[in-house]
């Protein structure tokens, strides 16, 4: 028996900006292209390299920008995940409550020592 359950709109459906990508993803790709173009121009004018060789030097520098725009860990973007880790270190509290401990009446929050 299959019971259809409504999907969570916040996690299932993205806010599309252009061609099915979010604004953050489009801006990260644009920034990556600007990095590649800048490295290519620098290599061309400074070292008189061919344009296609200069592009190959720019791609490894642009990859982290694209990675930050598209990758998600635990349903959060990388920047949000890093800020949550910083909050956890600063406050000493874990970012979740232990829901599996239902026998306790009061909510349980774990603390680091």
PDB file of N, CA and C in Angstrom:
ATOM      1  N   UNK A   1       0.837  -1.168   0.000  1.00  0.00           N
ATOM      2  CA  UNK A   1       0.000   0.000   0.000  1.00  0.00           C
ATOM      3  C   UNK A   1       0.890   1.241   0.000  1.00  0.00           C
ATOM      4  N   UNK A   2       0.656   2.139  -0.915  1.00  0.00           N
ATOM      5  CA  UNK A   2       1.442   3.354  -1.033  1.00  0.00           C
ATOM      6  C   UNK A   2       0.611   4.532  -0.551  1.00  0.00           C
ATOM      7  N   UNK A   3       1.140   5.236   0.412  1.00  0.00           N
ATOM      8  CA  UNK A   3       0.455   6.411   0.933  1.00  0.00           C
ATOM      9  C   UNK A   3       1.245   7.637   0.500  1.00  0.00           C
ATOM     10  N   UNK A   4       0.674   8.489  -0.352  1.00  0.00           N
ATOM     11  CA  UNK A   4       1.422   9.677  -0.772  1.00  0.00           C
ATOM     12  C   UNK A   4       1.486  10.698   0.374  1.00  0.00           C
ATOM     13  N   UNK A   5       2.673  11.161   0.636  1.00  0.00           N
ATOM     14  CA  UNK A   5       2.886  12.154   1.690  1.00  0.00           C
ATOM     15  C   UNK A   5       3.357  13.441   1.024  1.00  0.00           C
ATOM     16  N   UNK A   6       2.809  14.549   1.463  1.00  0.00           N
ATOM     17  CA  UNK A   6       3.221  15.828   0.900  1.00  0.00           C
ATOM     18  C   UNK A   6       4.691  16.083   1.187  1.00  0.00           C
ATOM     19  N   UNK A   7       5.382  16.619   0.206  1.00  0.00           N
ATOM     20  CA  UNK A   7       6.802  16.914   0.359  1.00  0.00           C
ATOM     21  C   UNK A   7       6.964  18.260   1.060  1.00  0.00           C
ATOM     22  N   UNK A   8       8.048  18.388   1.804  1.00  0.00           N
ATOM     23  CA  UNK A   8       8.346  19.644   2.471  1.00  0.00           C
ATOM     24  C   UNK A   8       8.795  20.652   1.418  1.00  0.00           C
ATOM     25  N   UNK A   9       8.063  21.721   1.230  1.00  0.00           N
ATOM     26  CA  UNK A   9       8.422  22.652   0.149  1.00  0.00           C
ATOM     27  C   UNK A   9       9.754  23.355   0.372  1.00  0.00           C
ATOM     28  N   UNK A  10      10.184  23.495   1.614  1.00  0.00           N
ATOM     29  CA  UNK A  10      11.459  24.172   1.855  1.00  0.00           C
ATOM     30  C   UNK A  10      12.650  23.346   1.400  1.00  0.00           C
ATOM     31  N   UNK A  11      12.560  22.027   1.526  1.00  0.00           N
ATOM     32  CA  UNK A  11      13.685  21.180   1.149  1.00  0.00           C
ATOM     33  C   UNK A  11      13.531  20.576  -0.240  1.00  0.00           C
ATOM     34  N   UNK A  12      12.317  20.363  -0.696  1.00  0.00           N
ATOM     35  CA  UNK A  12      12.104  19.653  -1.951  1.00  0.00           C
ATOM     36  C   UNK A  12      12.151  20.577  -3.169  1.00  0.00           C
ATOM     37  N   UNK A  13      11.642  21.788  -3.038  1.00  0.00           N
ATOM     38  CA  UNK A  13      11.551  22.687  -4.178  1.00  0.00           C
ATOM     39  C   UNK A  13      12.453  23.896  -3.964  1.00  0.00           C
ATOM     40  N   UNK A  14      13.307  24.165  -4.940  1.00  0.00           N
ATOM     41  CA  UNK A  14      14.208  25.300  -4.854  1.00  0.00           C
ATOM     42  C   UNK A  14      13.521  26.537  -5.440  1.00  0.00           C
ATOM     43  N   UNK A  15      13.948  27.698  -4.994  1.00  0.00           N
ATOM     44  CA  UNK A  15      13.520  28.936  -5.624  1.00  0.00           C
ATOM     45  C   UNK A  15      14.365  29.136  -6.860  1.00  0.00           C
ATOM     46  N   UNK A  16      13.761  28.964  -8.013  1.00  0.00           N
ATOM     47  CA  UNK A  16      14.517  29.032  -9.248  1.00  0.00           C
ATOM     48  C   UNK A  16      14.727  30.483  -9.649  1.00  0.00           C
ATOM     49  N   UNK A  17      15.941  30.782 -10.057  1.00  0.00           N
ATOM     50  CA  UNK A  17      16.265  32.122 -10.526  1.00  0.00           C
ATOM     51  C   UNK A  17      16.466  32.117 -12.030  1.00  0.00           C
ATOM     52  N   UNK A  18      17.311  31.194 -12.522  1.00  0.00           N
ATOM     53  CA  UNK A  18      17.611  31.145 -13.945  1.00  0.00           C
ATOM     54  C   UNK A  18      17.926  29.709 -14.330  1.00  0.00           C
ATOM     55  N   UNK A  19      17.197  29.173 -15.281  1.00  0.00           N
ATOM     56  CA  UNK A  19      17.420  27.833 -15.817  1.00  0.00           C
ATOM     57  C   UNK A  19      17.399  26.759 -14.737  1.00  0.00           C
ATOM     58  N   UNK A  20      16.614  26.925 -13.701  1.00  0.00           N
ATOM     59  CA  UNK A  20      16.494  25.930 -12.650  1.00  0.00           C
ATOM     60  C   UNK A  20      17.534  26.059 -11.550  1.00  0.00           C
ATOM     61  N   UNK A  21      18.371  27.088 -11.586  1.00  0.00           N
ATOM     62  CA  UNK A  21      19.382  27.298 -10.558  1.00  0.00           C
ATOM     63  C   UNK A  21      18.964  28.442  -9.647  1.00  0.00           C
ATOM     64  N   UNK A  22      19.415  28.390  -8.412  1.00  0.00           N
ATOM     65  CA  UNK A  22      19.107  29.461  -7.472  1.00  0.00           C
ATOM     66  C   UNK A  22      20.026  30.653  -7.741  1.00  0.00           C
ATOM     67  N   UNK A  23      19.700  31.771  -7.122  1.00  0.00           N
ATOM     68  CA  UNK A  23      20.499  32.982  -7.296  1.00  0.00           C
ATOM     69  C   UNK A  23      21.923  32.768  -6.787  1.00  0.00           C
ATOM     70  N   UNK A  24      22.058  32.072  -5.678  1.00  0.00           N
ATOM     71  CA  UNK A  24      23.387  31.805  -5.117  1.00  0.00           C
ATOM     72  C   UNK A  24      24.232  30.987  -6.082  1.00  0.00           C
ATOM     73  N   UNK A  25      23.653  29.968  -6.691  1.00  0.00           N
ATOM     74  CA  UNK A  25      24.394  29.132  -7.626  1.00  0.00           C
ATOM     75  C   UNK A  25      24.810  29.913  -8.867  1.00  0.00           C
ATOM     76  N   UNK A  26      23.923  30.762  -9.383  1.00  0.00           N
ATOM     77  CA  UNK A  26      24.241  31.568 -10.559  1.00  0.00           C
ATOM     78  C   UNK A  26      25.357  32.554 -10.240  1.00  0.00           C
ATOM     79  N   UNK A  27      25.303  33.183  -9.055  1.00  0.00           N
ATOM     80  CA  UNK A  27      26.348  34.136  -8.671  1.00  0.00           C
ATOM     81  C   UNK A  27      27.695  33.442  -8.478  1.00  0.00           C
ATOM     82  N   UNK A  28      27.689  32.245  -7.939  1.00  0.00           N
ATOM     83  CA  UNK A  28      28.948  31.509  -7.764  1.00  0.00           C
ATOM     84  C   UNK A  28      29.550  31.115  -9.101  1.00  0.00           C
ATOM     85  N   UNK A  29      28.740  30.713 -10.052  1.00  0.00           N
ATOM     86  CA  UNK A  29      29.255  30.369 -11.381  1.00  0.00           C
ATOM     87  C   UNK A  29      29.788  31.630 -12.071  1.00  0.00           C
ATOM     88  N   UNK A  30      29.081  32.751 -11.933  1.00  0.00           N
ATOM     89  CA  UNK A  30      29.554  34.008 -12.520  1.00  0.00           C
ATOM     90  C   UNK A  30      30.876  34.433 -11.892  1.00  0.00           C
ATOM     91  N   UNK A  31      30.997  34.288 -10.583  1.00  0.00           N
ATOM     92  CA  UNK A  31      32.257  34.621  -9.908  1.00  0.00           C
ATOM     93  C   UNK A  31      33.375  33.705 -10.375  1.00  0.00           C
ATOM     94  N   UNK A  32      33.070  32.436 -10.596  1.00  0.00           N
ATOM     95  CA  UNK A  32      34.089  31.495 -11.081  1.00  0.00           C
ATOM     96  C   UNK A  32      34.560  31.891 -12.479  1.00  0.00           C
ATOM     97  N   UNK A  33      33.637  32.304 -13.349  1.00  0.00           N
ATOM     98  CA  UNK A  33      34.032  32.758 -14.682  1.00  0.00           C
ATOM     99  C   UNK A  33      34.889  34.019 -14.608  1.00  0.00           C
ATOM    100  N   UNK A  34      34.560  34.914 -13.683  1.00  0.00           N
ATOM    101  CA  UNK A  34      35.364  36.124 -13.522  1.00  0.00           C
ATOM    102  C   UNK A  34      36.770  35.789 -13.017  1.00  0.00           C
ATOM    103  N   UNK A  35      36.881  34.828 -12.132  1.00  0.00           N
ATOM    104  CA  UNK A  35      38.202  34.398 -11.653  1.00  0.00           C
ATOM    105  C   UNK A  35      39.019  33.809 -12.796  1.00  0.00           C
ATOM    106  N   UNK A  36      38.389  32.959 -13.599  1.00  0.00           N
ATOM    107  CA  UNK A  36      39.091  32.350 -14.731  1.00  0.00           C
ATOM    108  C   UNK A  36      39.517  33.421 -15.730  1.00  0.00           C
ATOM    109  N   UNK A  37      38.631  34.373 -16.004  1.00  0.00           N
ATOM    110  CA  UNK A  37      38.968  35.446 -16.944  1.00  0.00           C
ATOM    111  C   UNK A  37      40.098  36.316 -16.398  1.00  0.00           C
ATOM    112  N   UNK A  38      40.084  36.603 -15.105  1.00  0.00           N
ATOM    113  CA  UNK A  38      41.143  37.409 -14.509  1.00  0.00           C
ATOM    114  C   UNK A  38      42.492  36.722 -14.549  1.00  0.00           C
ATOM    115  N   UNK A  39      42.525  35.440 -14.227  1.00  0.00           N
ATOM    116  CA  UNK A  39      43.785  34.685 -14.270  1.00  0.00           C
ATOM    117  C   UNK A  39      44.280  34.573 -15.703  1.00  0.00           C
ATOM    118  N   UNK A  40      43.369  34.372 -16.646  1.00  0.00           N
ATOM    119  CA  UNK A  40      43.755  34.281 -18.047  1.00  0.00           C
ATOM    120  C   UNK A  40      44.338  35.604 -18.534  1.00  0.00           C
ATOM    121  N   UNK A  41      43.683  36.729 -18.195  1.00  0.00           N
ATOM    122  CA  UNK A  41      44.182  38.037 -18.598  1.00  0.00           C
ATOM    123  C   UNK A  41      45.546  38.321 -17.957  1.00  0.00           C
ATOM    124  N   UNK A  42      45.696  37.972 -16.688  1.00  0.00           N
ATOM    125  CA  UNK A  42      46.979  38.172 -16.010  1.00  0.00           C
ATOM    126  C   UNK A  42      48.084  37.365 -16.684  1.00  0.00           C
ATOM    127  N   UNK A  43      47.806  36.095 -16.987  1.00  0.00           N
ATOM    128  CA  UNK A  43      48.813  35.244 -17.629  1.00  0.00           C
ATOM    129  C   UNK A  43      49.132  35.734 -19.038  1.00  0.00           C
ATOM    130  N   UNK A  44      48.143  36.278 -19.739  1.00  0.00           N
ATOM    131  CA  UNK A  44      48.371  36.754 -21.106  1.00  0.00           C
ATOM    132  C   UNK A  44      49.220  38.023 -21.117  1.00  0.00           C
ATOM    133  N   UNK A  45      48.869  38.996 -20.263  1.00  0.00           N
ATOM    134  CA  UNK A  45      49.577  40.274 -20.288  1.00  0.00           C
ATOM    135  C   UNK A  45      50.919  40.229 -19.552  1.00  0.00           C
ATOM    136  N   UNK A  46      51.012  39.466 -18.511  1.00  0.00           N
ATOM    137  CA  UNK A  46      52.248  39.423 -17.725  1.00  0.00           C
ATOM    138  C   UNK A  46      53.282  38.467 -18.325  1.00  0.00           C
ATOM    139  N   UNK A  47      52.841  37.275 -18.718  1.00  0.00           N
ATOM    140  CA  UNK A  47      53.773  36.250 -19.191  1.00  0.00           C
ATOM    141  C   UNK A  47      53.644  35.932 -20.677  1.00  0.00           C
ATOM    142  N   UNK A  48      52.734  36.625 -21.371  1.00  0.00           N
ATOM    143  CA  UNK A  48      52.497  36.454 -22.799  1.00  0.00           C
ATOM    144  C   UNK A  48      52.160  34.991 -23.134  1.00  0.00           C
ATOM    145  N   UNK A  49      51.332  34.371 -22.301  1.00  0.00           N
ATOM    146  CA  UNK A  49      50.880  32.991 -22.522  1.00  0.00           C
ATOM    147  C   UNK A  49      49.691  32.987 -23.466  1.00  0.00           C
ATOM    148  N   UNK A  50      49.475  31.847 -24.089  1.00  0.00           N
ATOM    149  CA  UNK A  50      48.284  31.688 -24.915  1.00  0.00           C
ATOM    150  C   UNK A  50      47.043  31.687 -24.014  1.00  0.00           C
ATOM    151  N   UNK A  51      45.925  32.120 -24.587  1.00  0.00           N
ATOM    152  CA  UNK A  51      44.704  32.248 -23.784  1.00  0.00           C
ATOM    153  C   UNK A  51      44.214  30.904 -23.260  1.00  0.00           C
ATOM    154  N   UNK A  52      44.307  29.859 -24.089  1.00  0.00           N
ATOM    155  CA  UNK A  52      43.815  28.560 -23.625  1.00  0.00           C
ATOM    156  C   UNK A  52      44.671  28.002 -22.487  1.00  0.00           C
ATOM    157  N   UNK A  53      45.948  28.306 -22.455  1.00  0.00           N
ATOM    158  CA  UNK A  53      46.805  27.853 -21.361  1.00  0.00           C
ATOM    159  C   UNK A  53      46.473  28.633 -20.089  1.00  0.00           C
ATOM    160  N   UNK A  54      46.203  29.921 -20.227  1.00  0.00           N
ATOM    161  CA  UNK A  54      45.819  30.734 -19.065  1.00  0.00           C
ATOM    162  C   UNK A  54      44.523  30.272 -18.433  1.00  0.00           C
ATOM    163  N   UNK A  55      43.603  29.776 -19.252  1.00  0.00           N
ATOM    164  CA  UNK A  55      42.332  29.242 -18.709  1.00  0.00           C
ATOM    165  C   UNK A  55      42.592  28.024 -17.833  1.00  0.00           C
ATOM    166  N   UNK A  56      43.538  27.200 -18.228  1.00  0.00           N
ATOM    167  CA  UNK A  56      43.837  26.011 -17.435  1.00  0.00           C
ATOM    168  C   UNK A  56      44.426  26.360 -16.071  1.00  0.00           C
ATOM    169  N   UNK A  57      45.093  27.496 -15.983  1.00  0.00           N
ATOM    170  CA  UNK A  57      45.589  27.943 -14.677  1.00  0.00           C
ATOM    171  C   UNK A  57      44.466  28.515 -13.817  1.00  0.00           C
ATOM    172  N   UNK A  58      43.418  29.042 -14.433  1.00  0.00           N
ATOM    173  CA  UNK A  58      42.317  29.651 -13.680  1.00  0.00           C
ATOM    174  C   UNK A  58      41.306  28.659 -13.149  1.00  0.00           C
ATOM    175  N   UNK A  59      41.180  27.521 -13.787  1.00  0.00           N
ATOM    176  CA  UNK A  59      40.153  26.548 -13.388  1.00  0.00           C
ATOM    177  C   UNK A  59      40.359  26.029 -11.960  1.00  0.00           C
ATOM    178  N   UNK A  60      41.571  25.637 -11.551  1.00  0.00           N
ATOM    179  CA  UNK A  60      41.716  25.179 -10.154  1.00  0.00           C
ATOM    180  C   UNK A  60      41.430  26.262  -9.124  1.00  0.00           C
ATOM    181  N   UNK A  61      41.650  27.530  -9.490  1.00  0.00           N
ATOM    182  CA  UNK A  61      41.356  28.612  -8.556  1.00  0.00           C
ATOM    183  C   UNK A  61      39.857  28.900  -8.466  1.00  0.00           C
ATOM    184  N   UNK A  62      39.118  28.598  -9.525  1.00  0.00           N
ATOM    185  CA  UNK A  62      37.683  28.859  -9.540  1.00  0.00           C
ATOM    186  C   UNK A  62      36.870  27.702  -8.966  1.00  0.00           C
ATOM    187  N   UNK A  63      37.457  26.527  -8.880  1.00  0.00           N
ATOM    188  CA  UNK A  63      36.716  25.360  -8.399  1.00  0.00           C
ATOM    189  C   UNK A  63      36.163  25.534  -6.984  1.00  0.00           C
ATOM    190  N   UNK A  64      36.905  26.073  -6.011  1.00  0.00           N
ATOM    191  CA  UNK A  64      36.326  26.235  -4.673  1.00  0.00           C
ATOM    192  C   UNK A  64      35.106  27.154  -4.634  1.00  0.00           C
ATOM    193  N   UNK A  65      35.058  28.139  -5.507  1.00  0.00           N
ATOM    194  CA  UNK A  65      33.904  29.046  -5.546  1.00  0.00           C
ATOM    195  C   UNK A  65      32.663  28.293  -6.016  1.00  0.00           C
ATOM    196  N   UNK A  66      32.821  27.475  -7.035  1.00  0.00           N
ATOM    197  CA  UNK A  66      31.693  26.665  -7.516  1.00  0.00           C
ATOM    198  C   UNK A  66      31.282  25.646  -6.460  1.00  0.00           C
ATOM    199  N   UNK A  67      32.262  25.061  -5.784  1.00  0.00           N
ATOM    200  CA  UNK A  67      31.985  24.094  -4.722  1.00  0.00           C
ATOM    201  C   UNK A  67      31.159  24.734  -3.609  1.00  0.00           C
ATOM    202  N   UNK A  68      31.502  25.962  -3.212  1.00  0.00           N
ATOM    203  CA  UNK A  68      30.747  26.647  -2.161  1.00  0.00           C
ATOM    204  C   UNK A  68      29.316  26.955  -2.589  1.00  0.00           C
ATOM    205  N   UNK A  69      29.101  27.133  -3.885  1.00  0.00           N
ATOM    206  CA  UNK A  69      27.766  27.456  -4.366  1.00  0.00           C
ATOM    207  C   UNK A  69      26.831  26.272  -4.482  1.00  0.00           C
ATOM    208  N   UNK A  70      27.363  25.093  -4.751  1.00  0.00           N
ATOM    209  CA  UNK A  70      26.506  23.950  -5.049  1.00  0.00           C
ATOM    210  C   UNK A  70      26.452  22.887  -3.960  1.00  0.00           C
ATOM    211  N   UNK A  71      27.516  22.678  -3.226  1.00  0.00           N
ATOM    212  CA  UNK A  71      27.575  21.582  -2.257  1.00  0.00           C
ATOM    213  C   UNK A  71      26.776  21.907  -1.002  1.00  0.00           C
ATOM    214  N   UNK A  72      26.083  20.910  -0.481  1.00  0.00           N
ATOM    215  CA  UNK A  72      25.346  21.047   0.776  1.00  0.00           C
ATOM    216  C   UNK A  72      25.693  19.870   1.676  1.00  0.00           C
ATOM    217  N   UNK A  73      25.875  20.144   2.952  1.00  0.00           N
ATOM    218  CA  UNK A  73      26.087  19.115   3.963  1.00  0.00           C
ATOM    219  C   UNK A  73      24.975  19.207   4.979  1.00  0.00           C
ATOM    220  N   UNK A  74      24.341  18.091   5.265  1.00  0.00           N
ATOM    221  CA  UNK A  74      23.261  18.010   6.236  1.00  0.00           C
ATOM    222  C   UNK A  74      22.145  19.004   5.918  1.00  0.00           C
ATOM    223  N   UNK A  75      21.890  19.234   4.656  1.00  0.00           N
ATOM    224  CA  UNK A  75      20.825  20.129   4.244  1.00  0.00           C
ATOM    225  C   UNK A  75      21.158  21.602   4.370  1.00  0.00           C
ATOM    226  N   UNK A  76      22.404  21.940   4.636  1.00  0.00           N
ATOM    227  CA  UNK A  76      22.824  23.338   4.773  1.00  0.00           C
ATOM    228  C   UNK A  76      23.928  23.630   3.767  1.00  0.00           C
ATOM    229  N   UNK A  77      24.008  24.889   3.356  1.00  0.00           N
ATOM    230  CA  UNK A  77      25.124  25.279   2.508  1.00  0.00           C
ATOM    231  C   UNK A  77      26.409  25.237   3.318  1.00  0.00           C
ATOM    232  N   UNK A  78      27.525  25.273   2.626  1.00  0.00           N
ATOM    233  CA  UNK A  78      28.817  25.162   3.300  1.00  0.00           C
ATOM    234  C   UNK A  78      29.020  26.333   4.262  1.00  0.00           C
ATOM    235  N   UNK A  79      28.668  27.544   3.820  1.00  0.00           N
ATOM    236  CA  UNK A  79      28.855  28.713   4.684  1.00  0.00           C
ATOM    237  C   UNK A  79      27.968  28.630   5.920  1.00  0.00           C
ATOM    238  N   UNK A  80      26.747  28.149   5.755  1.00  0.00           N
ATOM    239  CA  UNK A  80      25.841  27.992   6.898  1.00  0.00           C
ATOM    240  C   UNK A  80      26.359  26.899   7.841  1.00  0.00           C
ATOM    241  N   UNK A  81      26.885  25.819   7.269  1.00  0.00           N
ATOM    242  CA  UNK A  81      27.431  24.730   8.063  1.00  0.00           C
ATOM    243  C   UNK A  81      28.630  25.198   8.892  1.00  0.00           C
ATOM    244  N   UNK A  82      29.496  26.001   8.299  1.00  0.00           N
ATOM    245  CA  UNK A  82      30.654  26.518   9.022  1.00  0.00           C
ATOM    246  C   UNK A  82      30.220  27.464  10.130  1.00  0.00           C
ATOM    247  N   UNK A  83      29.200  28.287   9.871  1.00  0.00           N
ATOM    248  CA  UNK A  83      28.712  29.184  10.926  1.00  0.00           C
ATOM    249  C   UNK A  83      28.061  28.395  12.062  1.00  0.00           C
ATOM    250  N   UNK A  84      27.380  27.299  11.751  1.00  0.00           N
ATOM    251  CA  UNK A  84      26.802  26.450  12.798  1.00  0.00           C
ATOM    252  C   UNK A  84      27.899  25.790  13.632  1.00  0.00           C
ATOM    253  N   UNK A  85      28.985  25.371  12.974  1.00  0.00           N
ATOM    254  CA  UNK A  85      30.107  24.796  13.717  1.00  0.00           C
ATOM    255  C   UNK A  85      30.739  25.834  14.641  1.00  0.00           C
ATOM    256  N   UNK A  86      30.861  27.071  14.157  1.00  0.00           N
ATOM    257  CA  UNK A  86      31.398  28.140  14.995  1.00  0.00           C
ATOM    258  C   UNK A  86      30.500  28.440  16.178  1.00  0.00           C
ATOM    259  N   UNK A  87      29.180  28.410  15.963  1.00  0.00           N
ATOM    260  CA  UNK A  87      28.232  28.635  17.054  1.00  0.00           C
ATOM    261  C   UNK A  87      28.339  27.519  18.084  1.00  0.00           C
ATOM    262  N   UNK A  88      28.502  26.292  17.611  1.00  0.00           N
ATOM    263  CA  UNK A  88      28.635  25.152  18.533  1.00  0.00           C
ATOM    264  C   UNK A  88      29.890  25.279  19.379  1.00  0.00           C
ATOM    265  N   UNK A  89      30.990  25.677  18.764  1.00  0.00           N
ATOM    266  CA  UNK A  89      32.241  25.834  19.515  1.00  0.00           C
ATOM    267  C   UNK A  89      32.147  26.986  20.513  1.00  0.00           C
ATOM    268  N   UNK A  90      31.469  28.058  20.126  1.00  0.00           N
ATOM    269  CA  UNK A  90      31.379  29.232  20.985  1.00  0.00           C
ATOM    270  C   UNK A  90      30.478  28.978  22.195  1.00  0.00           C
ATOM    271  N   UNK A  91      29.354  28.327  21.984  1.00  0.00           N
ATOM    272  CA  UNK A  91      28.399  28.119  23.072  1.00  0.00           C
ATOM    273  C   UNK A  91      28.628  26.821  23.830  1.00  0.00           C
ATOM    274  N   UNK A  92      29.280  25.854  23.210  1.00  0.00           N
ATOM    275  CA  UNK A  92      29.497  24.570  23.863  1.00  0.00           C
ATOM    276  C   UNK A  92      28.288  23.662  23.799  1.00  0.00           C
ATOM    277  N   UNK A  93      27.272  24.008  23.015  1.00  0.00           N
ATOM    278  CA  UNK A  93      26.085  23.174  22.871  1.00  0.00           C
ATOM    279  C   UNK A  93      26.081  22.532  21.498  1.00  0.00           C
ATOM    280  N   UNK A  94      25.574  21.330  21.439  1.00  0.00           N
ATOM    281  CA  UNK A  94      25.403  20.691  20.150  1.00  0.00           C
ATOM    282  C   UNK A  94      24.201  21.305  19.450  1.00  0.00           C
ATOM    283  N   UNK A  95      24.171  21.185  18.149  1.00  0.00           N
ATOM    284  CA  UNK A  95      23.141  21.858  17.368  1.00  0.00           C
ATOM    285  C   UNK A  95      21.837  21.064  17.274  1.00  0.00           C
ATOM    286  N   UNK A  96      21.644  20.048  18.103  1.00  0.00           N
ATOM    287  CA  UNK A  96      20.407  19.286  18.046  1.00  0.00           C
ATOM    288  C   UNK A  96      20.007  18.865  19.453  1.00  0.00           C
ATOM    289  N   UNK A  97      18.735  18.531  19.610  1.00  0.00           N
ATOM    290  CA  UNK A  97      18.239  17.950  20.850  1.00  0.00           C
ATOM    291  C   UNK A  97      18.094  16.454  20.641  1.00  0.00           C
ATOM    292  N   UNK A  98      18.261  15.704  21.688  1.00  0.00           N
ATOM    293  CA  UNK A  98      18.164  14.260  21.599  1.00  0.00           C
ATOM    294  C   UNK A  98      16.692  13.861  21.620  1.00  0.00           C
ATOM    295  N   UNK A  99      16.098  13.692  20.447  1.00  0.00           N
ATOM    296  CA  UNK A  99      14.683  13.349  20.342  1.00  0.00           C
ATOM    297  C   UNK A  99      14.416  11.888  20.656  1.00  0.00           C
ATOM    298  N   UNK A 100      15.423  11.053  20.590  1.00  0.00           N
ATOM    299  CA  UNK A 100      15.184   9.628  20.812  1.00  0.00           C
ATOM    300  C   UNK A 100      14.983   9.297  22.284  1.00  0.00           C
ATOM    301  N   UNK A 101      15.234  10.230  23.173  1.00  0.00           N
ATOM    302  CA  UNK A 101      15.055   9.990  24.598  1.00  0.00           C
ATOM    303  C   UNK A 101      13.674  10.484  25.031  1.00  0.00           C
ATOM    304  N   UNK A 102      12.638   9.747  24.667  1.00  0.00           N
ATOM    305  CA  UNK A 102      11.275  10.188  24.909  1.00  0.00           C
ATOM    306  C   UNK A 102      10.820   9.959  26.348  1.00  0.00           C
ATOM    307  N   UNK A 103      11.542   9.150  27.107  1.00  0.00           N
ATOM    308  CA  UNK A 103      11.083   8.878  28.462  1.00  0.00           C
ATOM    309  C   UNK A 103      11.300  10.068  29.396  1.00  0.00           C
ATOM    310  N   UNK A 104      12.134  11.023  28.982  1.00  0.00           N
ATOM    311  CA  UNK A 104      12.340  12.208  29.800  1.00  0.00           C
ATOM    312  C   UNK A 104      11.285  13.253  29.475  1.00  0.00           C
ATOM    313  N   UNK A 105      10.790  13.913  30.489  1.00  0.00           N
ATOM    314  CA  UNK A 105       9.761  14.926  30.262  1.00  0.00           C
ATOM    315  C   UNK A 105      10.389  16.241  29.790  1.00  0.00           C
ATOM    316  N   UNK A 106      11.504  16.605  30.372  1.00  0.00           N
ATOM    317  CA  UNK A 106      12.149  17.860  29.972  1.00  0.00           C
ATOM    318  C   UNK A 106      13.052  17.587  28.762  1.00  0.00           C
ATOM    319  N   UNK A 107      13.190  18.573  27.861  1.00  0.00           N
ATOM    320  CA  UNK A 107      14.087  18.359  26.723  1.00  0.00           C
ATOM    321  C   UNK A 107      15.531  18.231  27.176  1.00  0.00           C
ATOM    322  N   UNK A 108      16.268  17.411  26.457  1.00  0.00           N
ATOM    323  CA  UNK A 108      17.648  17.130  26.829  1.00  0.00           C
ATOM    324  C   UNK A 108      18.549  17.828  25.814  1.00  0.00           C
ATOM    325  N   UNK A 109      19.452  18.640  26.287  1.00  0.00           N
ATOM    326  CA  UNK A 109      20.440  19.292  25.430  1.00  0.00           C
ATOM    327  C   UNK A 109      21.814  18.823  25.869  1.00  0.00           C
ATOM    328  N   UNK A 110      22.582  18.323  24.928  1.00  0.00           N
ATOM    329  CA  UNK A 110      23.908  17.816  25.245  1.00  0.00           C
ATOM    330  C   UNK A 110      24.905  18.961  25.253  1.00  0.00           C
ATOM    331  N   UNK A 111      25.833  18.936  26.189  1.00  0.00           N
ATOM    332  CA  UNK A 111      26.869  19.961  26.278  1.00  0.00           C
ATOM    333  C   UNK A 111      28.230  19.315  26.186  1.00  0.00           C
ATOM    334  N   UNK A 112      29.150  20.029  25.552  1.00  0.00           N
ATOM    335  CA  UNK A 112      30.520  19.562  25.504  1.00  0.00           C
ATOM    336  C   UNK A 112      31.203  19.865  26.824  1.00  0.00           C
ATOM    337  N   UNK A 113      32.186  19.087  27.165  1.00  0.00           N
ATOM    338  CA  UNK A 113      32.945  19.353  28.380  1.00  0.00           C
ATOM    339  C   UNK A 113      34.277  19.951  28.038  1.00  0.00           C
TER     340      UNK A 113
END
